[in-house]
Amino acid sequence: YELTGYYTPRSGASASTNSIQVFVNGVLKGTLSASLPLWKKFDFDFTATGTTTTIEFRGAGAADDIGGSLDKI
């Protein structure tokens, strides 16, 4: 399968507060981060190994309730 979407950091916030980690079945597939507030497409390939697959997006930056944004997942 291919997981695709768009990511952008929050405008005016530092890169250390905007990262988002992407996990599939508990395995880190990558970290989304950027310094400019522009939408960027991302894609991750994965193989489903059972009847269910869990996809998680976790804030990876500072614990300050700011974070990045996702769209068109």
GROMACS .gro file of C-alpha atoms in nm:
model
   73
    1TYR     CA    1   0.000   0.000   0.000
    2GLU     CA    2   0.097   0.363  -0.031
    3LEU     CA    3   0.010   0.617   0.237
    4THR     CA    4   0.004   0.968   0.094
    5GLY     CA    5  -0.096   1.312   0.215
    6TYR     CA    6   0.024   1.666   0.266
    7TYR     CA    7   0.210   1.820   0.557
    8THR     CA    8   0.287   2.180   0.655
    9PRO     CA    9   0.444   2.327   0.968
   10ARG     CA   10   0.254   2.589   1.164
   11SER     CA   11   0.340   2.939   1.045
   12GLY     CA   12   0.552   3.136   1.290
   13ALA     CA   13   0.647   2.832   1.498
   14SER     CA   14   0.997   2.684   1.514
   15ALA     CA   15   1.080   2.354   1.342
   16SER     CA   16   1.131   2.194   1.685
   17THR     CA   17   0.758   2.219   1.754
   18ASN     CA   18   0.620   2.111   1.414
   19SER     CA   19   0.744   1.755   1.354
   20ILE     CA   20   0.504   1.466   1.302
   21GLN     CA   21   0.611   1.101   1.314
   22VAL     CA   22   0.433   0.845   1.094
   23PHE     CA   23   0.396   0.488   1.222
   24VAL     CA   24   0.247   0.179   1.058
   25ASN     CA   25   0.175  -0.108   1.298
   26GLY     CA   26   0.404   0.054   1.553
   27VAL     CA   27   0.700   0.087   1.312
   28LEU     CA   28   0.830   0.437   1.242
   29LYS     CA   29   0.807   0.502   0.867
   30GLY     CA   30   0.939   0.858   0.880
   31THR     CA   31   0.925   1.203   1.034
   32LEU     CA   32   0.759   1.500   0.866
   33SER     CA   33   0.924   1.835   0.933
   34ALA     CA   34   0.998   2.161   0.754
   35SER     CA   35   1.083   2.519   0.839
   36LEU     CA   36   0.869   2.699   0.579
   37PRO     CA   37   0.488   2.692   0.598
   38LEU     CA   38   0.432   2.534   0.255
   39TRP     CA   39   0.226   2.223   0.187
   40LYS     CA   40   0.449   1.931   0.087
   41LYS     CA   41   0.333   1.593  -0.034
   42PHE     CA   42   0.458   1.284   0.148
   43ASP     CA   43   0.429   0.916   0.069
   44PHE     CA   44   0.525   0.600   0.253
   45ASP     CA   45   0.501   0.245   0.120
   46PHE     CA   46   0.403  -0.039   0.351
   47THR     CA   47   0.287  -0.400   0.339
   48ALA     CA   48  -0.023  -0.504   0.528
   49THR     CA   49   0.060  -0.826   0.712
   50GLY     CA   50  -0.278  -0.904   0.867
   51THR     CA   51  -0.647  -0.829   0.848
   52THR     CA   52  -0.598  -0.490   1.019
   53THR     CA   53  -0.330  -0.225   0.991
   54THR     CA   54  -0.283   0.063   1.236
   55ILE     CA   55  -0.162   0.397   1.104
   56GLU     CA   56  -0.059   0.660   1.360
   57PHE     CA   57   0.049   1.022   1.336
   58ARG     CA   58   0.227   1.144   1.650
   59GLY     CA   59   0.345   1.492   1.736
   60ALA     CA   60   0.722   1.467   1.771
   61GLY     CA   61   0.813   1.823   1.861
   62ALA     CA   62   0.789   2.014   2.185
   63ALA     CA   63   0.483   1.943   2.400
   64ASP     CA   64   0.327   2.287   2.345
   65ASP     CA   65  -0.002   2.214   2.160
   66ILE     CA   66   0.122   2.379   1.837
   67GLY     CA   67   0.238   2.105   1.594
   68GLY     CA   68   0.214   2.070   1.219
   69SER     CA   69  -0.090   2.011   0.999
   70LEU     CA   70  -0.195   1.723   0.775
   71ASP     CA   71  -0.438   1.717   0.481
   72LYS     CA   72  -0.573   1.478   0.215
   73ILE     CA   73  -0.458   1.159   0.388
   0.00000   0.00000   0.00000
